[in-house]
């Protein structure tokens, strides 16, 4: 969900062609996260493939030099994303890929989780995701950075 | 002899939704009340000058405090009710906070949040808190107490005999 929100934030400041791409990816990620919260992760193998694809694509953007530490200038490909913003999305997608890989390797957990451990885990995860997401969004066009 | 087959409901300590709704409700009620100590001279529905931040971190204005109080009351009522009501309240408030977490960036972008459009006097710390609250409430509301439904948790009718 955090990565989806960041991608939507990136879309808001992107060129028209990339706007559709980032908005599509972001919307898909948010939708997937809502479904995954209400039931066991849907299609884990396909989801893992999608997460890995996103990680690779974002790494390629980072390594291509088409970013800046502040408000980025657009590259030849038109990708203009501040470093911190795309790093946040990359980190969250990487964590998702790792969790999905673990799930595929070990299988779905069985049994009922007690209330307090569930809540502590949820709070820790939500705090980390919210911190990364808000910091990343603050560096995007939504946070007042003017991308071209 | 009448047999009561109605499920009496999920006990408080076994229901993540009831715990989180009551806890978050109490915290938001407290924050809503405390917030008024930092909003002296701040417009009811407009941005402050930065001095209106609870503990110097979370900016608020009177409208923001009222919203906190309303959400707090709703969550406490739901949390002290049934797991189904807490689940519904957590999911609804979580979705609203998620929306606010994103829309908030649009409200604070002009003039660094000092524009009149920032009617809740939000700042970055508020965004983090709103997103974190949204994720906790949504994860709990959608992911926990999956068997809790209104039909299964109706209070025991008067005169019914439990066997």
CSV table of C-alpha atoms in Angstrom, one decimal:
chain,number,residue,atom,x,y,z
A,1,UNK,CA,0.0,0.0,0.0
A,2,UNK,CA,2.8,2.4,0.8
A,3,UNK,CA,4.6,1.7,-2.5
A,4,UNK,CA,1.3,2.2,-4.3
A,5,UNK,CA,0.8,5.6,-2.7
A,6,UNK,CA,4.3,6.6,-3.5
A,7,UNK,CA,3.8,5.6,-7.2
A,8,UNK,CA,0.6,7.6,-7.3
A,9,UNK,CA,2.5,10.5,-5.9
A,10,UNK,CA,5.2,10.1,-8.6
A,11,UNK,CA,2.5,9.9,-11.2
A,12,UNK,CA,1.1,13.2,-10.2
A,13,UNK,CA,4.3,15.0,-11.2
A,14,UNK,CA,5.2,12.9,-14.3
A,15,UNK,CA,5.0,13.5,-18.0
A,16,UNK,CA,1.6,12.4,-19.5
A,17,UNK,CA,2.9,9.1,-20.8
A,18,UNK,CA,4.5,8.1,-17.5
A,19,UNK,CA,1.6,9.4,-15.6
A,20,UNK,CA,-0.6,6.6,-16.9
A,21,UNK,CA,2.1,4.0,-16.2
A,22,UNK,CA,2.8,5.1,-12.6
A,23,UNK,CA,-0.9,5.7,-11.9
A,24,UNK,CA,-1.7,2.2,-13.1
A,25,UNK,CA,1.1,0.6,-11.1
A,26,UNK,CA,0.1,2.6,-8.0
A,27,UNK,CA,-3.6,1.8,-8.3
A,28,UNK,CA,-2.8,-1.9,-8.8
A,29,UNK,CA,-0.6,-2.0,-5.7
A,30,UNK,CA,-3.1,-0.3,-3.5
A,31,UNK,CA,-5.9,-2.6,-4.7
A,32,UNK,CA,-3.7,-5.6,-4.2
A,33,UNK,CA,-2.9,-4.5,-0.6
A,34,UNK,CA,-6.5,-4.1,0.3
A,35,UNK,CA,-7.3,-7.6,-1.1
A,36,UNK,CA,-4.3,-9.1,0.7
A,37,UNK,CA,-5.4,-7.6,4.0
A,38,UNK,CA,-8.8,-9.1,3.9
A,39,UNK,CA,-7.7,-12.6,2.8
A,40,UNK,CA,-4.5,-14.6,2.3
A,41,UNK,CA,-2.1,-12.9,-0.2
A,42,UNK,CA,-3.8,-13.4,-3.7
A,43,UNK,CA,-1.8,-15.3,-6.3
A,44,UNK,CA,1.5,-15.3,-4.4
A,45,UNK,CA,3.7,-16.5,-7.2
A,46,UNK,CA,2.3,-13.9,-9.7
A,47,UNK,CA,2.5,-11.2,-7.0
A,48,UNK,CA,6.1,-12.1,-6.3
A,49,UNK,CA,6.9,-11.9,-10.0
A,50,UNK,CA,5.3,-8.5,-10.1
A,51,UNK,CA,7.1,-7.2,-7.0
A,52,UNK,CA,10.5,-8.4,-8.4
A,53,UNK,CA,9.7,-6.8,-11.7
A,54,UNK,CA,9.0,-3.5,-9.9
A,55,UNK,CA,12.2,-3.8,-7.9
A,56,UNK,CA,14.3,-4.3,-11.0
A,57,UNK,CA,12.6,-1.5,-12.9
A,58,UNK,CA,13.1,0.9,-10.0
A,59,UNK,CA,16.7,-0.1,-9.6
A,60,UNK,CA,17.2,0.5,-13.3
A,61,UNK,CA,15.8,4.0,-12.9
A,62,UNK,CA,18.1,4.7,-10.0
A,63,UNK,CA,21.1,3.4,-11.7
A,64,UNK,CA,20.3,5.2,-15.0
A,65,UNK,CA,21.1,8.5,-13.3
A,66,UNK,CA,17.7,9.9,-14.3
A,67,UNK,CA,17.2,11.3,-10.9
A,68,UNK,CA,18.4,14.1,-8.7
A,69,UNK,CA,18.8,14.6,-5.0
A,70,UNK,CA,16.3,17.5,-5.1
A,71,UNK,CA,13.6,18.1,-7.6
A,72,UNK,CA,14.8,16.1,-10.6
A,73,UNK,CA,15.2,17.1,-14.1
A,74,UNK,CA,13.6,14.8,-16.6
A,75,UNK,CA,15.8,12.2,-18.3
A,76,UNK,CA,15.6,11.3,-21.9
A,77,UNK,CA,13.0,8.7,-20.9
A,78,UNK,CA,11.0,11.4,-19.1
A,79,UNK,CA,11.5,9.9,-15.7
A,80,UNK,CA,12.0,12.7,-13.2
A,81,UNK,CA,11.9,11.3,-9.7
A,82,UNK,CA,13.8,12.6,-6.6
A,83,UNK,CA,16.2,10.0,-5.2
A,84,UNK,CA,14.4,9.7,-1.8
A,85,UNK,CA,11.0,9.1,-3.3
A,86,UNK,CA,12.0,6.2,-5.5
A,87,UNK,CA,14.2,4.7,-2.8
A,88,UNK,CA,11.2,4.6,-0.5
A,89,UNK,CA,9.1,2.8,-3.1
A,90,UNK,CA,12.0,0.4,-3.9
A,91,UNK,CA,12.5,-0.4,-0.2
A,92,UNK,CA,8.8,-1.2,0.3
A,93,UNK,CA,8.6,-3.3,-2.9
A,94,UNK,CA,11.8,-5.2,-1.9
A,95,UNK,CA,10.3,-5.9,1.6
A,96,UNK,CA,7.1,-7.2,-0.1
A,97,UNK,CA,9.1,-9.4,-2.5
A,98,UNK,CA,11.0,-10.9,0.5
A,99,UNK,CA,7.8,-11.6,2.4
A,100,UNK,CA,6.1,-13.2,-0.6
A,101,UNK,CA,9.2,-15.3,-1.2
A,102,UNK,CA,9.2,-16.5,2.4
A,103,UNK,CA,5.5,-17.2,2.2
A,104,UNK,CA,6.0,-19.3,-1.0
A,105,UNK,CA,8.9,-21.2,0.6
A,106,UNK,CA,7.3,-21.9,4.0
A,107,UNK,CA,3.6,-22.0,3.0
A,108,UNK,CA,0.8,-20.1,4.6
A,109,UNK,CA,0.9,-19.9,8.4
A,110,UNK,CA,-1.7,-22.0,10.1
A,111,UNK,CA,-3.5,-21.5,13.4
A,112,UNK,CA,-4.8,-18.4,15.1
A,113,UNK,CA,-2.6,-15.6,16.2
A,114,UNK,CA,-3.2,-14.1,19.6
A,115,UNK,CA,-4.6,-10.6,19.7
A,116,UNK,CA,-1.7,-8.8,21.4
A,117,UNK,CA,1.1,-10.2,19.2
A,118,UNK,CA,-1.1,-9.5,16.1
A,119,UNK,CA,-1.6,-5.8,17.2
A,120,UNK,CA,2.1,-5.3,18.1
A,121,UNK,CA,3.2,-6.6,14.8
A,122,UNK,CA,0.6,-4.6,12.9
A,123,UNK,CA,1.6,-1.4,14.8
A,124,UNK,CA,5.3,-1.9,14.1
A,125,UNK,CA,4.7,-2.6,10.4
A,126,UNK,CA,2.3,0.2,10.0
A,127,UNK,CA,4.6,2.7,11.7
A,128,UNK,CA,7.5,1.8,9.5
A,129,UNK,CA,5.5,1.9,6.3
A,130,UNK,CA,3.8,5.2,7.2
A,131,UNK,CA,7.2,6.8,8.0
A,132,UNK,CA,8.8,5.7,4.7
A,133,UNK,CA,5.6,6.6,2.7
A,134,UNK,CA,5.1,10.0,4.2
A,135,UNK,CA,8.8,10.9,3.8
A,136,UNK,CA,8.9,9.7,0.2
A,137,UNK,CA,5.7,11.5,-0.7
A,138,UNK,CA,7.0,14.7,0.9
A,139,UNK,CA,9.8,14.5,-1.6
A,140,UNK,CA,7.5,14.1,-4.6
A,141,UNK,CA,5.3,16.6,-6.4
A,142,UNK,CA,2.6,16.1,-3.7
A,143,UNK,CA,5.0,17.4,-1.1
A,144,UNK,CA,5.6,20.6,-3.1
A,145,UNK,CA,8.6,19.4,-5.2
A,146,UNK,CA,8.0,20.6,-8.8
A,147,UNK,CA,8.8,18.0,-11.3
A,148,UNK,CA,8.8,18.6,-15.0
B,1,UNK,CA,-37.4,-25.3,27.1
B,2,UNK,CA,-36.0,-22.8,24.7
B,3,UNK,CA,-32.4,-23.3,23.7
B,4,UNK,CA,-30.2,-20.3,23.1
B,5,UNK,CA,-27.9,-20.9,20.2
B,6,UNK,CA,-26.8,-17.3,19.8
B,7,UNK,CA,-23.1,-16.6,20.0
B,8,UNK,CA,-22.6,-14.2,22.9
B,9,UNK,CA,-19.8,-12.4,21.0
B,10,UNK,CA,-16.0,-12.2,21.1
B,11,UNK,CA,-14.4,-11.4,24.4
B,12,UNK,CA,-12.6,-8.0,24.6
B,13,UNK,CA,-9.1,-9.5,25.1
B,14,UNK,CA,-9.6,-12.0,22.3
B,15,UNK,CA,-10.7,-9.4,19.7
B,16,UNK,CA,-7.9,-7.3,18.1
B,17,UNK,CA,-10.6,-5.0,16.6
B,18,UNK,CA,-12.2,-4.3,20.0
B,19,UNK,CA,-8.8,-3.6,21.6
B,20,UNK,CA,-7.5,-1.4,18.8
B,21,UNK,CA,-10.8,0.5,18.5
B,22,UNK,CA,-11.0,1.2,22.3
B,23,UNK,CA,-7.3,2.1,22.4
B,24,UNK,CA,-7.2,4.4,19.4
B,25,UNK,CA,-10.6,5.9,20.4
B,26,UNK,CA,-9.2,6.8,23.9
B,27,UNK,CA,-6.0,8.2,22.4
B,28,UNK,CA,-7.9,10.3,19.9
B,29,UNK,CA,-10.3,11.6,22.6
B,30,UNK,CA,-7.3,12.6,24.7
B,31,UNK,CA,-5.5,14.2,21.8
B,32,UNK,CA,-8.8,16.0,20.8
B,33,UNK,CA,-9.1,17.5,24.3
B,34,UNK,CA,-5.4,18.3,24.8
B,35,UNK,CA,-5.3,20.0,21.4
B,36,UNK,CA,-7.4,22.9,22.6
B,37,UNK,CA,-4.5,23.9,24.8
B,38,UNK,CA,-2.4,24.6,21.7
B,39,UNK,CA,-5.1,26.4,19.5
B,40,UNK,CA,-5.4,29.7,21.3
B,41,UNK,CA,-5.7,32.4,18.6
B,42,UNK,CA,-5.7,29.8,15.7
B,43,UNK,CA,-8.5,30.1,13.1
B,44,UNK,CA,-11.3,27.5,13.6
B,45,UNK,CA,-10.7,26.0,10.1
B,46,UNK,CA,-7.4,27.4,8.9
B,47,UNK,CA,-3.7,27.0,9.2
B,48,UNK,CA,-1.7,28.3,12.2
B,49,UNK,CA,1.7,29.8,12.3
B,50,UNK,CA,3.5,26.6,13.5
B,51,UNK,CA,3.1,27.4,17.2
B,52,UNK,CA,-0.2,25.4,17.2
B,53,UNK,CA,1.6,22.0,17.3
B,54,UNK,CA,0.8,19.5,20.1
B,55,UNK,CA,4.1,18.9,21.9
B,56,UNK,CA,5.7,20.9,19.1
B,57,UNK,CA,5.1,18.1,16.6
B,58,UNK,CA,1.5,17.7,15.4
B,59,UNK,CA,-0.2,20.8,14.2
B,60,UNK,CA,-3.9,21.2,15.0
B,61,UNK,CA,-6.7,23.8,14.8
B,62,UNK,CA,-10.1,23.7,16.6
B,63,UNK,CA,-11.8,21.9,13.7
B,64,UNK,CA,-9.0,19.3,13.7
B,65,UNK,CA,-9.6,18.8,17.5
B,66,UNK,CA,-13.3,18.4,16.9
B,67,UNK,CA,-12.7,15.8,14.3
B,68,UNK,CA,-10.4,13.9,16.7
B,69,UNK,CA,-13.1,14.0,19.4
B,70,UNK,CA,-15.8,12.7,17.0
B,71,UNK,CA,-13.5,9.9,15.7
B,72,UNK,CA,-12.5,9.0,19.3
B,73,UNK,CA,-16.1,8.8,20.5
B,74,UNK,CA,-17.1,6.6,17.5
B,75,UNK,CA,-14.2,4.2,18.0
B,76,UNK,CA,-14.7,3.9,21.8
B,77,UNK,CA,-18.4,3.2,21.3
B,78,UNK,CA,-17.6,0.6,18.7
B,79,UNK,CA,-14.8,-0.9,20.7
B,80,UNK,CA,-17.0,-1.3,23.8
B,81,UNK,CA,-19.7,-2.9,21.7
B,82,UNK,CA,-19.1,-6.0,19.7
B,83,UNK,CA,-16.2,-7.3,17.5
B,84,UNK,CA,-18.4,-6.8,14.4
B,85,UNK,CA,-19.1,-3.1,15.2
B,86,UNK,CA,-15.4,-2.5,16.1
B,87,UNK,CA,-14.4,-4.2,12.8
B,88,UNK,CA,-16.7,-2.0,10.8
B,89,UNK,CA,-15.6,1.2,12.6
B,90,UNK,CA,-11.9,0.4,12.2
B,91,UNK,CA,-12.3,-0.3,8.5
B,92,UNK,CA,-14.3,2.9,7.9
B,93,UNK,CA,-12.1,5.2,10.0
B,94,UNK,CA,-9.0,3.5,8.5
B,95,UNK,CA,-10.2,4.2,4.9
B,96,UNK,CA,-11.0,7.8,5.8
B,97,UNK,CA,-7.6,8.3,7.3
B,98,UNK,CA,-5.9,6.7,4.2
B,99,UNK,CA,-7.8,9.2,2.1
B,100,UNK,CA,-6.8,12.1,4.4
B,101,UNK,CA,-3.2,10.9,4.4
B,102,UNK,CA,-3.0,11.3,0.7
B,103,UNK,CA,-5.3,14.3,0.2
B,104,UNK,CA,-3.4,16.0,3.1
B,105,UNK,CA,-0.3,16.4,0.9
B,106,UNK,CA,-2.4,18.3,-1.7
B,107,UNK,CA,-3.7,20.6,1.1
B,108,UNK,CA,-0.2,21.3,2.5
B,109,UNK,CA,1.6,21.7,-0.8
B,110,UNK,CA,0.7,25.4,-1.5
B,111,UNK,CA,2.7,27.9,0.5
B,112,UNK,CA,4.2,25.2,2.7
B,113,UNK,CA,0.9,24.6,4.4
B,114,UNK,CA,0.2,28.2,5.3
B,115,UNK,CA,-2.4,28.6,2.6
B,116,UNK,CA,-6.1,28.8,3.6
B,117,UNK,CA,-6.8,25.6,1.8
B,118,UNK,CA,-5.1,23.7,4.6
B,119,UNK,CA,-8.3,23.8,6.6
B,120,UNK,CA,-7.2,21.2,9.1
B,121,UNK,CA,-3.8,22.8,9.7
B,122,UNK,CA,-1.9,19.7,8.8
B,123,UNK,CA,1.9,19.2,8.7
B,124,UNK,CA,4.2,16.3,7.7
B,125,UNK,CA,4.0,14.8,11.2
B,126,UNK,CA,0.2,14.7,10.9
B,127,UNK,CA,0.6,12.9,7.5
B,128,UNK,CA,2.8,10.2,9.1
B,129,UNK,CA,0.4,9.8,12.0
B,130,UNK,CA,-2.7,9.6,9.7
B,131,UNK,CA,-1.1,7.1,7.4
B,132,UNK,CA,0.1,5.0,10.4
B,133,UNK,CA,-3.4,5.1,11.9
B,134,UNK,CA,-4.9,4.2,8.6
B,135,UNK,CA,-2.7,1.2,8.1
B,136,UNK,CA,-3.2,-0.1,11.7
B,137,UNK,CA,-7.0,0.4,11.5
B,138,UNK,CA,-7.3,-1.1,8.0
B,139,UNK,CA,-5.0,-4.1,8.7
B,140,UNK,CA,-7.0,-4.9,11.9
B,141,UNK,CA,-10.4,-4.1,10.4
B,142,UNK,CA,-9.8,-6.2,7.3
B,143,UNK,CA,-7.5,-8.8,8.6
B,144,UNK,CA,-8.7,-9.7,12.2
B,145,UNK,CA,-11.9,-11.1,13.7
B,146,UNK,CA,-12.9,-12.6,10.3
B,147,UNK,CA,-15.7,-14.6,11.8
B,148,UNK,CA,-17.3,-11.7,13.5
B,149,UNK,CA,-20.6,-10.7,12.0
B,150,UNK,CA,-23.5,-8.8,13.4
B,151,UNK,CA,-25.8,-11.8,13.1
B,152,UNK,CA,-23.5,-13.9,15.2
B,153,UNK,CA,-23.0,-11.3,17.9
B,154,UNK,CA,-26.5,-10.2,18.8
B,155,UNK,CA,-27.0,-9.7,22.5
B,156,UNK,CA,-28.8,-12.4,24.4
B,157,UNK,CA,-32.6,-11.9,24.2
B,158,UNK,CA,-34.5,-11.4,27.4
B,159,UNK,CA,-36.1,-14.6,28.7
B,160,UNK,CA,-33.9,-16.9,26.7
B,161,UNK,CA,-32.5,-19.9,28.6
B,162,UNK,CA,-29.0,-21.0,28.0
B,163,UNK,CA,-28.3,-24.7,28.1
